[in-house]
Amino acid sequence: MKATLDRYFHISERGSTIGTELRAGTVSFFAMAYIILLNPLILGTSPDAEGYTLGVPQVAAATALVAGVMSIAFGAIAKYPFAMAAGLGMNTFVAVSMVATSGLTWQEAMGLVVIEGLIIVLLAVSGFRTAVFDAIPQPMKAAMGVGIGMFIAMIGFVDGGFVTRVPDAAQTTVPVGLGINGSIATWPAVVFVIGLIVCAFMVIRNVPGGLFIAIILNTVIAFIVQALTDSEDWGMAAPEAPDGLGGLPDLSIVGDVNLVGAFANIGVISTVLLIFTLLLTNFFDAMGTMTGLGKQAKLVDDNGNLPGMKKALVVEGAGAVAGGLGSASSNTVFADSSAGIADGARTGLANIMTGLLFIAAMFFTPLYEIVPIEAAAPVLVIVGVMMAAQLTDIPWTRMEVAIPAFLTIVVMPFTYSIANGIGVGFITFALMSTFAGKAKQVHWIMWLLAGLFVIYFGIDPISEAIG
């Protein structure tokens, strides 16, 4: 059995072990488990134009189901340790832009997610998505990896309460601040700081399974702090023993979609624009994330490409279809699975473990709340440090490359969007290359993508102009 697993997943070939993969897959799950709590808050609480609400327990169950199935599928077929779950940003777009603003029903909105996913799959099967990867210059791929690292670190800081949004009423030009009024004023934020120190110790001392051990230690610390302080400031769920072990999941919203209703509801042009926005966001979020994770795991070739990329992209595209059919929003490669890679994951076996834990979470709903987000968030900051190593792959003395690379890196965390960073980077890369007299050296696909992103960033005024 061990020999079969080793051959199929190339475990020894990639310098890993079965034990390492299973442990690291568990780390990925705990770093990603917050999506089971967060996605229902985004999708499950708001009524559509007909007053229908998906429901928090229903979305939680669907979120765990689709994440589990797609993580297992990606691990078994693509054989990479890139776990999948409902994409942050895309779920907000579905809830706000498609349902609350455009007036679609939840069934119609999820139908468009399915259509967008089918287009993504066709683009992957045709080889176009692979061609896009090949057309991106190596320094820009490095910038995407660093940007994702900064984005992941920002998520860690925000989830841990170390960085907070400054209210507009503060009359300040500073959008975010340290803790509360410049102080670490909550016990969960203290747990995050202690957890970051624990994680740093583990990686500096090269402790085997250090980040997994750190999450366990951080959780124990969180339980002790909560027992002593009874804090109400935890980001997702307070670290408390669950009241029960759960029960059968409510999967009533799975399959409840309407593929054509949106066209009649809001018109063909408006519907196509919504699909285009979903498509571009999903396309480049996944592309950037896989590039960054592949480089972090040292699985890419000399050109920064993953072997067998076409197969991986087809499975990733299927995540959008599955997410729409499950009413959980488009599922994509999840940047937070970098936590498992940091703990040693190198193969799809780690994904199998992550996916099985997501499936188990459907039945043992309270158990994933045991690890508070503040205990897992420090791992994301450490991941950001690791991914920043790719800065050395960027020729900073060549300004026509340095400017778009820098903008790619900073726009991702500042706008909380991988796609935004890639879009700004592609547009400026085309412009800066032209300024340097190297326009003919830019691949035609890069010019095409730059033009598409110009449309993407101007989608609201374009929609208003069309009416």
CSV table of C-alpha atoms in Angstrom, one decimal:
chain,number,residue,atom,x,y,z
A,1,MET,CA,0.0,0.0,0.0
A,2,LYS,CA,2.8,2.4,1.0
A,3,ALA,CA,4.7,1.6,-2.2
A,4,THR,CA,1.6,2.2,-4.3
A,5,LEU,CA,0.9,5.6,-2.7
A,6,ASP,CA,4.5,6.5,-3.1
A,7,ARG,CA,4.6,5.7,-6.8
A,8,TYR,CA,1.2,7.3,-7.6
A,9,PHE,CA,1.9,10.6,-5.8
A,10,HIS,CA,5.7,10.7,-6.4
A,11,ILE,CA,6.1,11.2,-2.6
A,12,SER,CA,9.8,10.0,-2.4
A,13,GLU,CA,10.6,11.7,-5.7
A,14,ARG,CA,9.5,15.0,-4.3
A,15,GLY,CA,11.5,14.5,-1.0
A,16,SER,CA,8.5,13.8,1.2
A,17,THR,CA,7.0,11.0,3.3
A,18,ILE,CA,3.4,9.7,3.8
A,19,GLY,CA,3.4,10.9,7.4
A,20,THR,CA,4.6,14.4,6.3
A,21,GLU,CA,1.9,14.6,3.7
A,22,LEU,CA,-0.9,13.6,6.1
A,23,ARG,CA,0.3,16.0,8.8
A,24,ALA,CA,0.7,18.9,6.4
A,25,GLY,CA,-2.7,18.2,4.9
A,26,THR,CA,-4.1,18.6,8.4
A,27,VAL,CA,-2.3,21.9,8.7
A,28,SER,CA,-3.9,23.1,5.4
A,29,PHE,CA,-7.3,22.2,6.7
A,30,PHE,CA,-7.0,24.1,9.9
A,31,ALA,CA,-5.6,27.1,8.1
A,32,MET,CA,-8.6,27.0,5.7
A,33,ALA,CA,-11.4,25.8,8.0
A,34,TYR,CA,-12.5,29.4,8.7
A,35,ILE,CA,-14.1,29.3,5.2
A,36,ILE,CA,-16.8,27.0,6.6
A,37,LEU,CA,-17.7,29.8,9.1
A,38,LEU,CA,-17.1,32.8,6.8
A,39,ASN,CA,-18.8,31.6,3.6
A,40,PRO,CA,-22.2,31.2,5.3
A,41,LEU,CA,-22.0,34.7,6.7
A,42,ILE,CA,-21.5,36.0,3.2
A,43,LEU,CA,-23.9,33.8,1.3
A,44,GLY,CA,-26.3,32.4,3.8
A,45,THR,CA,-27.8,35.5,5.6
A,46,SER,CA,-29.0,37.9,2.9
A,47,PRO,CA,-32.4,37.4,1.1
A,48,ASP,CA,-32.6,37.8,-2.6
A,49,ALA,CA,-35.2,39.8,-4.5
A,50,GLU,CA,-37.8,37.1,-3.8
A,51,GLY,CA,-37.0,37.1,-0.1
A,52,TYR,CA,-35.3,33.7,-0.3
A,53,THR,CA,-32.3,33.0,1.9
A,54,LEU,CA,-29.8,30.1,1.5
A,55,GLY,CA,-29.4,29.7,5.2
A,56,VAL,CA,-26.2,29.5,7.4
A,57,PRO,CA,-26.3,25.7,8.2
A,58,GLN,CA,-27.1,24.9,4.6
A,59,VAL,CA,-24.2,27.0,3.2
A,60,ALA,CA,-21.8,25.7,5.8
A,61,ALA,CA,-22.6,22.1,4.9
A,62,ALA,CA,-22.4,22.8,1.1
A,63,THR,CA,-19.1,24.7,1.6
A,64,ALA,CA,-17.5,21.8,3.4
A,65,LEU,CA,-18.9,19.3,0.9
A,66,VAL,CA,-17.6,21.0,-2.2
A,67,ALA,CA,-14.3,21.9,-0.7
A,68,GLY,CA,-13.8,18.3,0.4
A,69,VAL,CA,-14.7,16.8,-3.0
A,70,MET,CA,-12.7,19.2,-5.0
A,71,SER,CA,-9.6,19.1,-2.8
A,72,ILE,CA,-9.7,15.3,-3.1
A,73,ALA,CA,-10.2,15.5,-6.8
A,74,PHE,CA,-7.4,18.0,-7.3
A,75,GLY,CA,-5.0,15.9,-5.2
A,76,ALA,CA,-5.9,12.6,-6.9
A,77,ILE,CA,-5.8,13.9,-10.5
A,78,ALA,CA,-3.4,16.9,-10.5
A,79,LYS,CA,-1.3,15.4,-7.6
A,80,TYR,CA,-0.4,18.7,-6.2
A,81,PRO,CA,-0.9,19.9,-2.6
A,82,PHE,CA,-3.1,22.8,-3.6
A,83,ALA,CA,-6.4,22.5,-1.6
A,84,MET,CA,-9.6,24.0,-2.9
A,85,ALA,CA,-12.5,25.9,-1.3
A,86,ALA,CA,-15.0,28.7,-2.0
A,87,GLY,CA,-13.0,31.7,-3.3
A,88,LEU,CA,-13.0,34.8,-1.2
A,89,GLY,CA,-13.8,37.8,-3.2
A,90,MET,CA,-15.8,35.7,-5.7
A,91,ASN,CA,-18.4,34.8,-3.0
A,92,THR,CA,-18.7,38.5,-2.1
A,93,PHE,CA,-19.1,39.4,-5.7
A,94,VAL,CA,-21.9,36.8,-6.0
A,95,ALA,CA,-23.7,38.1,-2.8
A,96,VAL,CA,-23.3,41.8,-3.4
A,97,SER,CA,-23.0,42.5,-7.1
A,98,MET,CA,-25.1,39.7,-8.5
A,99,VAL,CA,-27.8,39.2,-5.9
A,100,ALA,CA,-28.1,42.4,-3.8
A,101,THR,CA,-27.3,44.9,-6.6
A,102,SER,CA,-28.3,43.2,-9.8
A,103,GLY,CA,-31.4,41.6,-8.4
A,104,LEU,CA,-30.8,38.0,-9.3
A,105,THR,CA,-32.2,35.2,-7.2
A,106,TRP,CA,-29.7,32.9,-5.5
A,107,GLN,CA,-30.6,30.1,-8.0
A,108,GLU,CA,-29.9,32.4,-10.9
A,109,ALA,CA,-26.6,33.7,-9.5
A,110,MET,CA,-25.3,30.2,-8.8
A,111,GLY,CA,-26.4,29.3,-12.4
A,112,LEU,CA,-24.1,31.9,-13.7
A,113,VAL,CA,-21.3,30.5,-11.6
A,114,VAL,CA,-21.8,27.1,-13.2
A,115,ILE,CA,-21.8,28.7,-16.7
A,116,GLU,CA,-18.6,30.6,-15.9
A,117,GLY,CA,-17.0,27.4,-14.6
A,118,LEU,CA,-17.9,25.5,-17.8
A,119,ILE,CA,-16.2,28.3,-19.8
A,120,ILE,CA,-13.1,28.0,-17.6
A,121,VAL,CA,-13.0,24.2,-18.2
A,122,LEU,CA,-13.3,24.7,-21.9
A,123,LEU,CA,-10.4,27.2,-21.9
A,124,ALA,CA,-8.3,24.8,-19.9
A,125,VAL,CA,-9.1,21.8,-22.2
A,126,SER,CA,-8.3,23.9,-25.3
A,127,GLY,CA,-4.9,24.7,-23.9
A,128,PHE,CA,-5.5,28.4,-23.7
A,129,ARG,CA,-5.0,28.6,-20.0
A,130,THR,CA,-1.7,26.8,-20.3
A,131,ALA,CA,-0.7,29.2,-23.1
A,132,VAL,CA,-1.3,32.1,-20.8
A,133,PHE,CA,1.0,30.6,-18.2
A,134,ASP,CA,3.7,30.1,-20.8
A,135,ALA,CA,3.3,33.7,-22.0
A,136,ILE,CA,4.0,35.4,-18.7
A,137,PRO,CA,7.6,36.4,-18.2
A,138,GLN,CA,9.5,34.7,-15.4
A,139,PRO,CA,10.0,38.0,-13.3
A,140,MET,CA,6.3,38.6,-13.4
A,141,LYS,CA,5.6,35.0,-12.2
A,142,ALA,CA,8.0,35.7,-9.3
A,143,ALA,CA,6.2,39.0,-8.6
A,144,MET,CA,2.9,37.1,-8.5
A,145,GLY,CA,4.3,34.7,-6.0
A,146,VAL,CA,5.7,37.4,-3.7
A,147,GLY,CA,2.4,39.3,-4.0
A,148,ILE,CA,0.4,36.3,-3.0
A,149,GLY,CA,2.8,35.9,0.0
A,150,MET,CA,2.1,39.5,1.0
A,151,PHE,CA,-1.6,38.9,0.5
A,152,ILE,CA,-1.5,35.8,2.7
A,153,ALA,CA,0.4,37.6,5.4
A,154,MET,CA,-2.1,40.4,5.3
A,155,ILE,CA,-4.9,37.9,5.8
A,156,GLY,CA,-3.0,36.5,8.8
A,157,PHE,CA,-2.5,39.9,10.3
A,158,VAL,CA,-6.1,40.9,9.9
A,159,ASP,CA,-7.6,37.6,11.0
A,160,GLY,CA,-5.3,37.7,14.0
A,161,GLY,CA,-6.5,41.1,15.0
A,162,PHE,CA,-3.0,42.5,14.8
A,163,VAL,CA,-4.1,44.9,11.9
A,164,THR,CA,-7.5,46.5,12.0
A,165,ARG,CA,-9.5,48.8,9.8
A,166,VAL,CA,-9.6,52.4,10.9
A,167,PRO,CA,-13.2,53.7,10.8
A,168,ASP,CA,-13.9,56.6,8.4
A,169,ALA,CA,-15.1,58.6,11.4
A,170,ALA,CA,-11.6,58.8,12.6
A,171,GLN,CA,-10.9,61.5,10.1
A,172,THR,CA,-7.5,60.0,9.3
A,173,THR,CA,-5.7,59.2,6.0
A,174,VAL,CA,-4.4,55.9,7.5
A,175,PRO,CA,-6.7,53.1,6.3
A,176,VAL,CA,-5.5,50.5,8.8
A,177,GLY,CA,-3.9,50.5,12.2
A,178,LEU,CA,-2.1,48.4,14.7
A,179,GLY,CA,-4.6,46.6,17.0
A,180,ILE,CA,-6.9,49.2,18.5
A,181,ASN,CA,-5.7,52.8,18.6
A,182,GLY,CA,-2.2,51.5,18.1
A,183,SER,CA,-2.2,49.0,21.0
A,184,ILE,CA,-2.7,45.2,21.1
A,185,ALA,CA,-5.9,45.7,23.1
A,186,THR,CA,-7.7,42.4,22.8
A,187,TRP,CA,-6.8,38.9,24.2
A,188,PRO,CA,-7.2,37.2,20.8
A,189,ALA,CA,-4.6,39.6,19.3
A,190,VAL,CA,-2.3,38.7,22.2
A,191,VAL,CA,-2.8,35.0,21.3
A,192,PHE,CA,-1.9,35.8,17.7
A,193,VAL,CA,1.3,37.5,18.8
A,194,ILE,CA,2.3,34.7,21.0
A,195,GLY,CA,1.4,32.2,18.2
A,196,LEU,CA,3.6,34.1,15.7
A,197,ILE,CA,6.5,33.8,18.1
A,198,VAL,CA,5.9,30.1,18.5
A,199,CYS,CA,5.7,29.6,14.7
A,200,ALA,CA,8.9,31.6,14.2
A,201,PHE,CA,10.7,29.5,16.8
A,202,MET,CA,9.5,26.3,15.1
A,203,VAL,CA,10.8,27.3,11.6
A,204,ILE,CA,14.1,28.8,12.9
A,205,ARG,CA,14.8,25.6,14.8
A,206,ASN,CA,13.7,23.4,11.8
A,207,VAL,CA,11.4,21.4,14.0
A,208,PRO,CA,9.8,18.6,12.0
A,209,GLY,CA,6.1,19.3,11.7
A,210,GLY,CA,6.8,22.6,13.5
A,211,LEU,CA,3.8,24.5,12.1
A,212,PHE,CA,1.4,21.7,12.9
A,213,ILE,CA,2.8,21.6,16.4
A,214,ALA,CA,2.5,25.4,16.6
A,215,ILE,CA,-1.2,25.4,15.7
A,216,ILE,CA,-1.8,22.8,18.5
A,217,LEU,CA,0.2,24.9,21.0
A,218,ASN,CA,-1.5,28.1,19.9
A,219,THR,CA,-4.9,26.5,20.3
A,220,VAL,CA,-4.0,25.3,23.8
A,221,ILE,CA,-2.9,28.8,24.7
A,222,ALA,CA,-6.1,30.2,23.3
A,223,PHE,CA,-8.2,27.9,25.5
A,224,ILE,CA,-6.2,28.9,28.5
A,225,VAL,CA,-6.6,32.6,27.7
A,226,GLN,CA,-10.3,32.2,27.1
A,227,ALA,CA,-10.8,30.3,30.4
A,228,LEU,CA,-9.1,33.1,32.3
A,229,THR,CA,-10.6,36.1,30.5
A,230,ASP,CA,-13.9,35.0,28.9
A,231,SER,CA,-13.1,37.3,26.0
A,232,GLU,CA,-15.8,38.2,23.4
A,233,ASP,CA,-13.4,39.6,20.8
A,234,TRP,CA,-12.6,36.4,18.9
A,235,GLY,CA,-12.8,36.8,15.1
A,236,MET,CA,-14.8,33.7,14.1
A,237,ALA,CA,-15.5,31.4,17.1
A,238,ALA,CA,-14.3,31.5,20.7
A,239,PRO,CA,-12.0,28.5,21.6
A,240,GLU,CA,-14.6,26.5,23.6
A,241,ALA,CA,-15.4,22.8,23.8
A,242,PRO,CA,-18.3,22.0,21.5
A,243,ASP,CA,-21.7,21.3,23.0
A,244,GLY,CA,-22.1,18.2,20.8
A,245,LEU,CA,-20.5,16.3,17.9
A,246,GLY,CA,-22.9,17.5,15.2
A,247,GLY,CA,-25.2,15.5,13.1
A,248,LEU,CA,-26.4,14.9,9.5
A,249,PRO,CA,-25.6,17.9,7.3
A,250,ASP,CA,-28.4,19.8,5.5
A,251,LEU,CA,-27.6,19.7,1.8
A,252,SER,CA,-31.0,20.9,0.6
A,253,ILE,CA,-29.5,23.8,-1.5
A,254,VAL,CA,-27.1,21.5,-3.4
A,255,GLY,CA,-28.3,21.4,-7.1
A,256,ASP,CA,-30.8,24.2,-6.6
A,257,VAL,CA,-29.6,26.4,-9.5
A,258,ASN,CA,-31.2,28.1,-12.5
A,259,LEU,CA,-28.9,28.3,-15.6
A,260,VAL,CA,-31.0,30.5,-17.8
A,261,GLY,CA,-33.1,32.7,-15.5
A,262,ALA,CA,-30.6,35.6,-15.3
A,263,PHE,CA,-30.8,36.2,-19.0
A,264,ALA,CA,-34.5,36.8,-18.8
A,265,ASN,CA,-34.3,38.6,-15.4
A,266,ILE,CA,-31.7,41.3,-16.1
A,267,GLY,CA,-31.1,41.0,-19.9
A,268,VAL,CA,-28.4,39.3,-22.0
A,269,ILE,CA,-25.8,42.1,-22.0
A,270,SER,CA,-25.9,42.6,-18.2
A,271,THR,CA,-25.7,38.9,-17.7
A,272,VAL,CA,-22.7,38.5,-20.0
A,273,LEU,CA,-20.9,41.3,-18.2
A,274,LEU,CA,-21.4,39.5,-14.9
A,275,ILE,CA,-20.1,36.3,-16.3
A,276,PHE,CA,-17.1,38.1,-17.8
A,277,THR,CA,-16.2,39.6,-14.4
A,278,LEU,CA,-16.5,36.2,-12.7
A,279,LEU,CA,-14.5,34.6,-15.4
A,280,LEU,CA,-11.6,37.0,-15.3
A,281,THR,CA,-11.5,37.0,-11.5
A,282,ASN,CA,-11.5,33.2,-11.3
A,283,PHE,CA,-9.1,32.8,-14.2
A,284,PHE,CA,-6.4,34.9,-12.7
A,285,ASP,CA,-6.9,34.2,-9.0
A,286,ALA,CA,-6.3,30.6,-9.7
A,287,MET,CA,-3.4,31.2,-12.1
A,288,GLY,CA,-1.6,33.5,-9.6
A,289,THR,CA,-2.2,31.2,-6.7
A,290,MET,CA,-1.0,28.1,-8.4
A,291,THR,CA,2.1,29.9,-9.7
A,292,GLY,CA,2.9,31.1,-6.2
A,293,LEU,CA,2.2,27.8,-4.4
A,294,GLY,CA,4.2,25.9,-7.1
A,295,LYS,CA,7.2,28.1,-6.6
A,296,GLN,CA,6.9,27.9,-2.8
A,297,ALA,CA,6.8,24.1,-3.0
A,298,LYS,CA,9.7,24.1,-5.5
A,299,LEU,CA,7.6,22.1,-8.0
A,300,VAL,CA,8.0,24.4,-11.0
A,301,ASP,CA,10.4,24.1,-13.9
A,302,ASP,CA,13.1,26.6,-14.9
A,303,ASN,CA,10.4,28.8,-16.6
A,304,GLY,CA,8.2,28.9,-13.5
A,305,ASN,CA,5.6,26.4,-14.9
A,306,LEU,CA,4.1,23.4,-13.2
A,307,PRO,CA,4.5,20.1,-15.0
A,308,GLY,CA,1.1,18.7,-16.0
A,309,MET,CA,-0.4,22.2,-15.7
A,310,LYS,CA,-3.2,21.5,-18.2
A,311,LYS,CA,-4.7,18.7,-16.2
A,312,ALA,CA,-4.5,20.8,-13.0
A,313,LEU,CA,-6.3,23.7,-14.7
A,314,VAL,CA,-9.1,21.5,-15.9
A,315,VAL,CA,-9.7,20.2,-12.4
A,316,GLU,CA,-9.5,23.7,-10.9
A,317,GLY,CA,-12.0,25.0,-13.5
A,318,ALA,CA,-14.4,22.2,-12.5
A,319,GLY,CA,-14.3,23.7,-9.0
A,320,ALA,CA,-16.4,26.6,-10.3
A,321,VAL,CA,-18.9,24.3,-11.7
A,322,ALA,CA,-19.1,22.3,-8.5
A,323,GLY,CA,-19.3,25.4,-6.4
A,324,GLY,CA,-22.2,26.8,-8.4
A,325,LEU,CA,-24.1,23.4,-8.3
A,326,GLY,CA,-23.5,23.2,-4.6
A,327,SER,CA,-24.7,26.8,-4.0
A,328,ALA,CA,-21.4,27.5,-2.3
A,329,SER,CA,-20.0,29.9,-4.9
A,330,SER,CA,-17.0,29.2,-7.2
A,331,ASN,CA,-14.4,26.9,-5.7
A,332,THR,CA,-10.8,27.6,-6.6
A,333,VAL,CA,-7.2,26.8,-5.4
A,334,PHE,CA,-7.0,28.3,-1.9
A,335,ALA,CA,-4.0,30.4,-1.1
A,336,ASP,CA,-4.2,29.4,2.5
A,337,SER,CA,-3.2,25.9,1.6
A,338,SER,CA,0.3,27.3,1.5
A,339,ALA,CA,0.3,26.6,5.3
A,340,GLY,CA,0.5,22.9,4.5
A,341,ILE,CA,3.2,23.5,1.9
A,342,ALA,CA,5.2,25.4,4.5
A,343,ASP,CA,4.9,22.3,6.8
A,344,GLY,CA,6.2,20.0,4.1
A,345,ALA,CA,3.3,19.1,1.7
A,346,ARG,CA,4.6,18.3,-1.7
A,347,THR,CA,2.0,15.9,-3.3
A,348,GLY,CA,-1.7,15.4,-3.8
A,349,LEU,CA,-1.8,13.0,-0.8
A,350,ALA,CA,-1.8,16.1,1.4
A,351,ASN,CA,-4.9,17.3,-0.5
A,352,ILE,CA,-6.6,14.0,0.1
A,353,MET,CA,-6.2,14.5,3.8
A,354,THR,CA,-7.4,18.1,3.7
A,355,GLY,CA,-10.4,17.0,1.6
A,356,LEU,CA,-11.3,14.2,4.0
A,357,LEU,CA,-11.2,16.6,7.0
A,358,PHE,CA,-13.6,19.0,5.1
A,359,ILE,CA,-16.0,16.0,4.5
A,360,ALA,CA,-15.8,15.1,8.2
A,361,ALA,CA,-16.5,18.7,9.1
A,362,MET,CA,-20.0,18.4,7.6
A,363,PHE,CA,-20.9,15.8,10.2
A,364,PHE,CA,-18.9,17.1,13.1
A,365,THR,CA,-19.8,20.7,12.6
A,366,PRO,CA,-18.6,22.1,16.0
A,367,LEU,CA,-15.2,20.4,15.9
A,368,TYR,CA,-13.7,22.8,13.3
A,369,GLU,CA,-14.5,25.7,15.7
A,370,ILE,CA,-12.1,24.3,18.3
A,371,VAL,CA,-9.1,26.0,16.5
A,372,PRO,CA,-9.8,29.7,16.5
A,373,ILE,CA,-8.6,31.7,13.5
A,374,GLU,CA,-6.2,33.6,15.8
A,375,ALA,CA,-4.3,30.3,16.5
A,376,ALA,CA,-3.9,29.4,12.8
A,377,ALA,CA,-3.4,33.0,11.4
A,378,PRO,CA,0.3,33.2,12.6
A,379,VAL,CA,1.2,30.4,10.1
A,380,LEU,CA,0.0,32.6,7.2
A,381,VAL,CA,2.4,35.3,8.2
A,382,ILE,CA,5.3,32.8,8.2
A,383,VAL,CA,4.2,31.6,4.8
A,384,GLY,CA,4.4,35.3,3.6
A,385,VAL,CA,8.0,35.4,4.8
A,386,MET,CA,8.8,32.2,2.9
A,387,MET,CA,7.2,33.3,-0.3
A,388,ALA,CA,9.1,36.7,-0.2
A,389,ALA,CA,12.2,34.8,-1.0
A,390,GLN,CA,11.2,35.0,-4.7
A,391,LEU,CA,12.1,38.7,-4.6
A,392,THR,CA,15.6,37.8,-5.7
A,393,ASP,CA,14.2,36.4,-9.0
A,394,ILE,CA,13.2,39.9,-10.1
A,395,PRO,CA,15.8,42.2,-11.9
A,396,TRP,CA,15.2,45.3,-9.8
A,397,THR,CA,17.7,47.4,-11.8
A,398,ARG,CA,15.5,47.0,-15.0
A,399,MET,CA,12.8,49.5,-14.3
A,400,GLU,CA,10.5,48.3,-17.1
A,401,VAL,CA,10.3,45.1,-15.1
A,402,ALA,CA,10.7,46.4,-11.6
A,403,ILE,CA,7.7,48.8,-11.8
A,404,PRO,CA,5.1,46.3,-12.9
A,405,ALA,CA,6.6,43.7,-10.5
A,406,PHE,CA,6.4,46.1,-7.6
A,407,LEU,CA,2.8,47.1,-8.5
A,408,THR,CA,1.8,43.4,-8.7
A,409,ILE,CA,3.2,42.8,-5.3
A,410,VAL,CA,1.7,45.7,-3.4
A,411,VAL,CA,-1.7,45.9,-5.1
A,412,MET,CA,-2.6,42.3,-4.1
A,413,PRO,CA,-2.5,42.9,-0.3
A,414,PHE,CA,-3.6,46.6,-0.5
A,415,THR,CA,-6.8,45.7,-2.5
A,416,TYR,CA,-7.3,42.2,-0.9
A,417,SER,CA,-7.4,40.7,-4.4
A,418,ILE,CA,-5.0,38.5,-6.3
A,419,ALA,CA,-6.7,39.3,-9.6
A,420,ASN,CA,-6.3,43.0,-9.1
A,421,GLY,CA,-2.6,42.7,-8.6
A,422,ILE,CA,-2.1,40.6,-11.6
A,423,GLY,CA,-4.3,43.0,-13.7
A,424,VAL,CA,-2.4,46.1,-12.7
A,425,GLY,CA,0.9,44.2,-13.2
A,426,PHE,CA,0.0,43.1,-16.7
A,427,ILE,CA,-1.2,46.5,-17.9
A,428,THR,CA,1.9,48.3,-16.6
A,429,PHE,CA,4.2,45.6,-17.9
A,430,ALA,CA,2.9,46.2,-21.5
A,431,LEU,CA,3.2,50.0,-21.0
A,432,MET,CA,6.6,49.9,-19.4
A,433,SER,CA,7.9,47.6,-22.1
A,434,THR,CA,6.6,50.0,-24.7
A,435,PHE,CA,8.4,52.9,-23.0
A,436,ALA,CA,11.6,50.9,-23.1
A,437,GLY,CA,11.3,50.3,-26.8
A,438,LYS,CA,10.6,46.5,-26.2
A,439,ALA,CA,6.9,46.4,-27.3
A,440,LYS,CA,7.6,43.7,-29.9
A,441,GLN,CA,9.2,41.5,-27.3
A,442,VAL,CA,5.9,41.3,-25.3
A,443,HIS,CA,3.9,38.2,-26.1
A,444,TRP,CA,0.6,38.9,-27.9
A,445,ILE,CA,-1.2,37.1,-25.1
A,446,MET,CA,0.1,39.6,-22.6
A,447,TRP,CA,-1.2,42.4,-24.8
A,448,LEU,CA,-4.6,40.7,-25.0
A,449,LEU,CA,-4.7,40.2,-21.2
A,450,ALA,CA,-3.7,43.8,-20.6
A,451,GLY,CA,-6.7,44.9,-22.8
A,452,LEU,CA,-9.1,42.6,-21.0
A,453,PHE,CA,-8.0,43.9,-17.6
A,454,VAL,CA,-8.6,47.5,-18.8
A,455,ILE,CA,-12.2,46.4,-19.5
A,456,TYR,CA,-12.3,44.5,-16.2
A,457,PHE,CA,-11.3,47.6,-14.2
A,458,GLY,CA,-13.8,49.8,-16.1
A,459,ILE,CA,-16.6,47.3,-15.9
A,460,ASP,CA,-18.9,49.6,-13.8
A,461,PRO,CA,-18.8,52.6,-16.1
A,462,ILE,CA,-19.1,50.3,-19.1
A,463,SER,CA,-22.2,48.7,-17.6
A,464,GLU,CA,-23.7,52.1,-16.9
A,465,ALA,CA,-23.0,53.3,-20.5
A,466,ILE,CA,-24.7,50.2,-21.9
A,467,GLY,CA,-27.6,50.6,-19.5
